[in-house]
Coordinates of C-alpha atoms and ligand atoms in Angstrom, one line a residue:
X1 CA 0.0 0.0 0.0
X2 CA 3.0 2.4 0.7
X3 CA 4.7 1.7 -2.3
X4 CA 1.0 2.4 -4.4
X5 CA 0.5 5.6 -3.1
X6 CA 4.2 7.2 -3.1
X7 CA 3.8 6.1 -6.8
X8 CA 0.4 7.6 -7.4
X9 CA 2.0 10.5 -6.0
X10 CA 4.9 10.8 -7.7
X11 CA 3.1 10.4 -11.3
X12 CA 0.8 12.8 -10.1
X13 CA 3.9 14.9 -9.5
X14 CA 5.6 14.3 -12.6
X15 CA 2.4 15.7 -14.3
X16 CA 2.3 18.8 -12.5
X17 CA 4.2 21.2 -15.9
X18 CA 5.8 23.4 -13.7
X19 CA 8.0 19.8 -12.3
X20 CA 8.8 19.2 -15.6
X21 CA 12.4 17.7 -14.8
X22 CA 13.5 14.5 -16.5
X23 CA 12.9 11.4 -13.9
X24 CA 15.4 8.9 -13.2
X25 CA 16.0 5.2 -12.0
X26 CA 19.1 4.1 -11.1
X27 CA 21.1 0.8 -9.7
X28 CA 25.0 -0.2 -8.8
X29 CA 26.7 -3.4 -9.0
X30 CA 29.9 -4.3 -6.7
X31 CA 31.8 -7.2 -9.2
X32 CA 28.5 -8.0 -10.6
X33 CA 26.6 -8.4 -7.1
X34 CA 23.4 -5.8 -6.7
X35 CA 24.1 -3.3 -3.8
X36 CA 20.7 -2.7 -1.8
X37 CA 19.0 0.8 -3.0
X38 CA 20.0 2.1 0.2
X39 CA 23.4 2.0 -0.2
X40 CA 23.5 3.7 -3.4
X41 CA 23.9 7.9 -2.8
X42 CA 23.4 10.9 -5.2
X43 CA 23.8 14.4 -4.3
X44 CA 23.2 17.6 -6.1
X45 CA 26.9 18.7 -7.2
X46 CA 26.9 22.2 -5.7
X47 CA 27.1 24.8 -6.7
X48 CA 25.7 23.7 -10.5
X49 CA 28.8 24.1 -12.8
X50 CA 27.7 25.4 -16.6
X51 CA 28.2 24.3 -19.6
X52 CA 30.9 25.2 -22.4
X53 CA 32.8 28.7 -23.0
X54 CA 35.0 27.9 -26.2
X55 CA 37.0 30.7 -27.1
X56 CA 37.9 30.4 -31.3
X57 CA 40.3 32.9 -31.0
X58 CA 42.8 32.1 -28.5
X59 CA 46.1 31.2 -29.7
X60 CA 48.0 27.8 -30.0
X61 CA 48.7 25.9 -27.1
X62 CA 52.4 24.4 -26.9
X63 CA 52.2 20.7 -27.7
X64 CA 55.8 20.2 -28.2
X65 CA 56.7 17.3 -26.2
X66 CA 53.8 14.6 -27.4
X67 CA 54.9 12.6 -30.4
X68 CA 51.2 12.1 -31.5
X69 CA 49.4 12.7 -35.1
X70 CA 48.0 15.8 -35.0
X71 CA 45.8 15.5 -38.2
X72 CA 42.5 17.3 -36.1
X73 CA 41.9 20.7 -36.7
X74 CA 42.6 22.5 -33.1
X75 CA 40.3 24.6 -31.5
X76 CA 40.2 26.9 -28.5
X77 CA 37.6 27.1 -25.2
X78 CA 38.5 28.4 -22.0
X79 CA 37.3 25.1 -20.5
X80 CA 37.3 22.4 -22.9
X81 CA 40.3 20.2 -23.5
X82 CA 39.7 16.8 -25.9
X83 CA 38.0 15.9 -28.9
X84 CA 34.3 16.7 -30.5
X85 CA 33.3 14.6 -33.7
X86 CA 30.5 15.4 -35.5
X87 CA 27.3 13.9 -37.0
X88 CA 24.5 14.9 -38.9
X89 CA 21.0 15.2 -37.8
X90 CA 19.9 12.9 -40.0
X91 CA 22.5 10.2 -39.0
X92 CA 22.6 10.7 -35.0
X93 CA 24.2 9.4 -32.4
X94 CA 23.4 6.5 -30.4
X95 CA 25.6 5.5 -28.1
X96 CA 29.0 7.3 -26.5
X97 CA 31.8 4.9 -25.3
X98 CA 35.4 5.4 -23.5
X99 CA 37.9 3.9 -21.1
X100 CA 39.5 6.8 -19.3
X101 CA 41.6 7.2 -16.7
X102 CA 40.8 9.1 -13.9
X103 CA 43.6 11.7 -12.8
X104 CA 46.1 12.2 -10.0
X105 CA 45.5 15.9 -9.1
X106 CA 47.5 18.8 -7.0
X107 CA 47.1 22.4 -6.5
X108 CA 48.8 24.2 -9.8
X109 CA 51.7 26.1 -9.4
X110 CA 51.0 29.7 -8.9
X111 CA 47.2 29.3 -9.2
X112 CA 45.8 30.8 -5.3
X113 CA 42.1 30.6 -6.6
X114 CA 39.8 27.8 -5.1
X115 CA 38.4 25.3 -5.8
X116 CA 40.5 23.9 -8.2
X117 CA 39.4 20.8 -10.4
X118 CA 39.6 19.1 -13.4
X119 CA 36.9 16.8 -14.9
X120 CA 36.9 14.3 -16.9
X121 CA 33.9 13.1 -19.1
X122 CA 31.8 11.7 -22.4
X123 CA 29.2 12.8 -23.6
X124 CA 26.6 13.8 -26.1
X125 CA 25.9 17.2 -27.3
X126 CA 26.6 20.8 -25.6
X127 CA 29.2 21.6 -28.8
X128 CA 27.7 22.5 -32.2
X129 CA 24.3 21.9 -30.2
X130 CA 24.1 24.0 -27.0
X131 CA 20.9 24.0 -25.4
X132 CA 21.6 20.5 -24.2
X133 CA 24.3 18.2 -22.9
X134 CA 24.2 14.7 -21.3
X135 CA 27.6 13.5 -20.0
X136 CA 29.1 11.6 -17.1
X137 CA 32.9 11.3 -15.9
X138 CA 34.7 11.8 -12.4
X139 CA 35.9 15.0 -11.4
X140 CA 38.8 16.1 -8.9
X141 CA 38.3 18.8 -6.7
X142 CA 41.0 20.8 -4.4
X143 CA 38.0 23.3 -1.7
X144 CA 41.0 25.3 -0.4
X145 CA 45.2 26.1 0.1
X146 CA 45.5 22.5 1.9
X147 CA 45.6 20.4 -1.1
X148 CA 43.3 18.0 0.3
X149 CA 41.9 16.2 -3.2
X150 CA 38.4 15.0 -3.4
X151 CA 37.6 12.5 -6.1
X152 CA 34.0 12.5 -7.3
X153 CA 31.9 10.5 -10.2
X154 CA 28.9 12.2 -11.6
X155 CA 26.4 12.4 -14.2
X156 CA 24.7 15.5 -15.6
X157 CA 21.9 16.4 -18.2
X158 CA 22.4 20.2 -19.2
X159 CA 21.2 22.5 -18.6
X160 CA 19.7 20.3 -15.4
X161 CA 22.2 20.0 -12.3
X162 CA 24.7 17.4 -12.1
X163 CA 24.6 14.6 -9.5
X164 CA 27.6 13.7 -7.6
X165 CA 27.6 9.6 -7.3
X166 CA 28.5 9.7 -3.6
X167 CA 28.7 5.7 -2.8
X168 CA 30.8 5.5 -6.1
X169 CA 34.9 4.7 -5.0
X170 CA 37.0 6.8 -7.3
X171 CA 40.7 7.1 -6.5
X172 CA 43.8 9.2 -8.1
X173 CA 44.6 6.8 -12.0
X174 CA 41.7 5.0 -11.3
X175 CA 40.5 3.8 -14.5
X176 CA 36.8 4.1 -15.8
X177 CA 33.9 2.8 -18.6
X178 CA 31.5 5.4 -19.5
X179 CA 28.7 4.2 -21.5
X180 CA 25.9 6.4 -22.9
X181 CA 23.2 4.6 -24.8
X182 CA 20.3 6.9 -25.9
X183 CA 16.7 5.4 -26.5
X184 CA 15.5 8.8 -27.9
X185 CA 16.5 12.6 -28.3
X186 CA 14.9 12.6 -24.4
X187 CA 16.0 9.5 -22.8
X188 CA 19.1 7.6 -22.1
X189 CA 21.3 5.3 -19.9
X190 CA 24.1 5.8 -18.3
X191 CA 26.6 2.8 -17.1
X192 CA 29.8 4.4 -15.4
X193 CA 32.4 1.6 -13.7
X194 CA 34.9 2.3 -11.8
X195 CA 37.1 -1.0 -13.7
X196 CA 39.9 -0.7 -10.8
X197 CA 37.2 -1.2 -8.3
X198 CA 34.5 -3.4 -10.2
X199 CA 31.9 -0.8 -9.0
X200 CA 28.9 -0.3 -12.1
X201 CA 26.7 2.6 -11.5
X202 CA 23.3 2.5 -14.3
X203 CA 21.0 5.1 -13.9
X204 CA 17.9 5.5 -16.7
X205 CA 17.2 9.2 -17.3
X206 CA 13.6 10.1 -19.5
X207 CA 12.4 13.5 -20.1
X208 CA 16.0 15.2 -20.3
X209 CA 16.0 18.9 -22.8
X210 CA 16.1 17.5 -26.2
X211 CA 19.3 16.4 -27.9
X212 CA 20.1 16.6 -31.5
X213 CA 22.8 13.9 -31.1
X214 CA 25.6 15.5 -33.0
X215 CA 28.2 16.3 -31.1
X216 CA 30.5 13.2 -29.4
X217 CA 32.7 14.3 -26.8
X218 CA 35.3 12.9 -25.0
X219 CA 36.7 15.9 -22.6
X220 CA 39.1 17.4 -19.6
X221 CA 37.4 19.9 -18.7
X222 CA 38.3 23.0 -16.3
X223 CA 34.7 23.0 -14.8
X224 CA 32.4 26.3 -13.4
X225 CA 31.3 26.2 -10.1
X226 CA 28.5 28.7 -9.8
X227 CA 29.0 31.5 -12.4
X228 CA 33.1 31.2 -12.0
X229 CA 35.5 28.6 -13.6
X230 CA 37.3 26.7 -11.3
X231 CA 40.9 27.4 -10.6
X232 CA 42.4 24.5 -13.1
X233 CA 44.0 21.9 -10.7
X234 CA 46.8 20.1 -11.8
X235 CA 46.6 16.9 -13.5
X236 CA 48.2 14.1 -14.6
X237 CA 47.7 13.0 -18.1
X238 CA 44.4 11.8 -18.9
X239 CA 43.8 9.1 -21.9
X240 CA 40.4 8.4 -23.1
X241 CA 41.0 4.6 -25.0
X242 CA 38.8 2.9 -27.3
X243 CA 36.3 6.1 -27.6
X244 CA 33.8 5.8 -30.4
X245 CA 30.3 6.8 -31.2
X246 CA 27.8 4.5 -32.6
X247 CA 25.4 6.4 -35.2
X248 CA 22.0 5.1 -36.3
X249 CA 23.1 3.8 -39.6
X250 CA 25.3 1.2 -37.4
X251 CA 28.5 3.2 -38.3
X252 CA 31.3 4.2 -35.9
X253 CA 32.3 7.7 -35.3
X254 CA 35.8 8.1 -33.7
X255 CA 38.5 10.2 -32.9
X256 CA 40.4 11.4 -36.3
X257 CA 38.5 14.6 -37.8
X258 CA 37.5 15.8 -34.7
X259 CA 37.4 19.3 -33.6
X260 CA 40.4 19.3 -30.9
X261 CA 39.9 21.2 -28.1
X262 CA 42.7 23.4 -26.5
X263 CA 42.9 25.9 -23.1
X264 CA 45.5 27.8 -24.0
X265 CA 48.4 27.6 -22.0
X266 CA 46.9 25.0 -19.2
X267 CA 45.3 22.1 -21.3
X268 CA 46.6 20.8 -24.6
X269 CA 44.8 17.8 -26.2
X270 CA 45.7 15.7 -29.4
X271 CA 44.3 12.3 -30.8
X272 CA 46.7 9.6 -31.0
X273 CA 44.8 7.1 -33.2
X274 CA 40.8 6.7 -34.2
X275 CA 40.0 5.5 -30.6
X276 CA 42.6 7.1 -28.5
X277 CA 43.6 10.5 -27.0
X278 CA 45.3 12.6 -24.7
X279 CA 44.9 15.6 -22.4
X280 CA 47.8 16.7 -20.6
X281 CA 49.2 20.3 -19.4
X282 CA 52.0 21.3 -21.7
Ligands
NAG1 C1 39.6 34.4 -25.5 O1 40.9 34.4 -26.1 C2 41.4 35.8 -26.1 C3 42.8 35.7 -26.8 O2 43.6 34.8 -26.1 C4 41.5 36.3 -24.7 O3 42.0 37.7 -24.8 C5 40.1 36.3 -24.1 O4 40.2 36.7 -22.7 C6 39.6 34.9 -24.1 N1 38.2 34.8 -23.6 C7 37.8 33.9 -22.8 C8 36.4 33.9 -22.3 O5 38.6 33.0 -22.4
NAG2 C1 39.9 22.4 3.1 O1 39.3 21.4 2.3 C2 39.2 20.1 2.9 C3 38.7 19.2 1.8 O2 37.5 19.6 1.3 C4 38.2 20.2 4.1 O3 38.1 18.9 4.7 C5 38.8 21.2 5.1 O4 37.9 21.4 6.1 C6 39.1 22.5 4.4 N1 39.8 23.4 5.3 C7 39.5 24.6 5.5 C8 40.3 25.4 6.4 O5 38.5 25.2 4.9
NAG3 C1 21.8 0.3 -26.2 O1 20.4 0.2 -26.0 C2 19.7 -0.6 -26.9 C3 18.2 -0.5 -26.6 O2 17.8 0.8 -26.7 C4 20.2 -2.0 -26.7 O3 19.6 -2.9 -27.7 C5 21.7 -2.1 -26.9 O4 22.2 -3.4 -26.7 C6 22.4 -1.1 -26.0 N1 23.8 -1.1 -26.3 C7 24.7 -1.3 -25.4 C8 26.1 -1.3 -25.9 O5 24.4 -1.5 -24.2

């Protein structure tokens, strides 16, 4: 009887327009074994970061010391580091996929503003198409001048706020499986595992701000929090492996002829093959 009426309520909820936020189910696995619902924690990720600044005209970032093709054109953001293939609308996007490893992170050398972070992420959208993003990753965060690091998963549906995974484990080169499988412009699931740990987090999102499903990306990001980027923490390289796209013809989209994302001066970026690629700070 409980469980009948918090659902009647809840769909009456949902119905109400002015709630008109996407709903979500979600479920985590420990090396394949269920944990109880109770165990599994979200929290808002405060304050809500925002989206994407790029910044076309900023010049080249050093990139000197990687032996890496460089056969993507570069491009500039003040807080996007990584590569953005594109699709067309009338052969989308499906599904997002990367290994990544999470960073080891430290306060940057003469940098006194805090927080510092740097995120690390997939996702679909938010580039070429702006009025919505769905992505997931970890993030490293430094509150204040005693270093103390804070390693954090999370999952976000721009422009709604992001949800910090709480009971998710995520360490310094921890490395991690994002999947992002859409169902429709509106609906999607996430799977984010932490492989070093054997922890699976799945959460079902419908009723997210309408993607066009262009725009794959596979990002270090210097994140906002509230209206103000983050200082940019320092970070150890980050590789994103085996990163396509799967498009609704059944083709792959990967890595070369991306749009490769520089912060100039703090994050450089190159592909190394179709599937591979690296952020680091020159
Ligand atoms: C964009 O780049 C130009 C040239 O480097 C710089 O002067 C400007 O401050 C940048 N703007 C942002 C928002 O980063
Ligand atoms: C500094 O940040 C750490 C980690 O978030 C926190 O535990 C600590 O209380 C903070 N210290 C001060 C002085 O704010
Ligand atoms: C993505 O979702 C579809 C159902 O919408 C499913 O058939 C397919 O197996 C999923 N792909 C992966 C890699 O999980």
């Amino acid at each position: 009887m409980k469980f009948l009426h918090a659902t009647l309520l809840l769909s009456a909820l949902v119905a109400q327009p002015v709630l008109a936020e996407f709903s979500f189910t979600d479920s985590a696995t420990l090396n394949g074994v269920p944990i109880p619902k109770s165990e599994i924690k979200l929290e808002p990720f405060e304050p809500i970061p925002r989206r994407i600044n790029h910044n076309a005209s900023a010049p080249a970032a050093s990139s000197a010391h990687r032996k890496v093709r460089r056969a993507n054109t570069a491009a500039y953001s003040s807080n996007w580091c990584g590569s953005v293939s594109h699709t067309t609308s009338t052969n989308q996007i499906k599904l997002i996929h990367a290994y990544f490893q999470h960073p080891s992170c430290t306060k940057r050398t003469g940098v006194t503003m805090y927080p510092q972070a740097a995120a690390a992420w997939a996702g679909i959208d938010g580039d070429s198409w702006t009025s919505a993003l769905l992505q997931s990753g970890t993030v490293c965060k430094i509150d204040n001048s005693t270093g103390v690091v804070r390693n954090e998963a999370w999952w976000q549906w721009v422009p709604s706020g992001a949800f910090t995974i709480s009971s998710m484990p995520v360490a310094a080169n921890d490395w991690f499986e994002v999947l992002i499988n859409t169902t429709s412009t509106t609906a999607a699931k996430i799977t984010l595992t932490n492989i070093s740990q054997g922890y699976a987090y799945t959460v079902t999102v419908t009723g997210g701000a309408t993607l066009a499903r262009v725009d794959a990306d596979w990002i270090l990001e210097r994140p906002y929090y509230g209206s103000s980027l983050a200082g940019f923490a320092q970070f150890t390289d980050v590789w994103f492996q085996e990163a396509y796209a799967t498009l609704s013809n059944g083709a792959s989209l990967g890595i070369l002829g991306a749009k490769q994302y520089q912060i100039s001066g703090t994050c450089a970026s190159a592909e190394y093959d179709n599937a591979d690629l690296a952020a680091w700070v020159p």
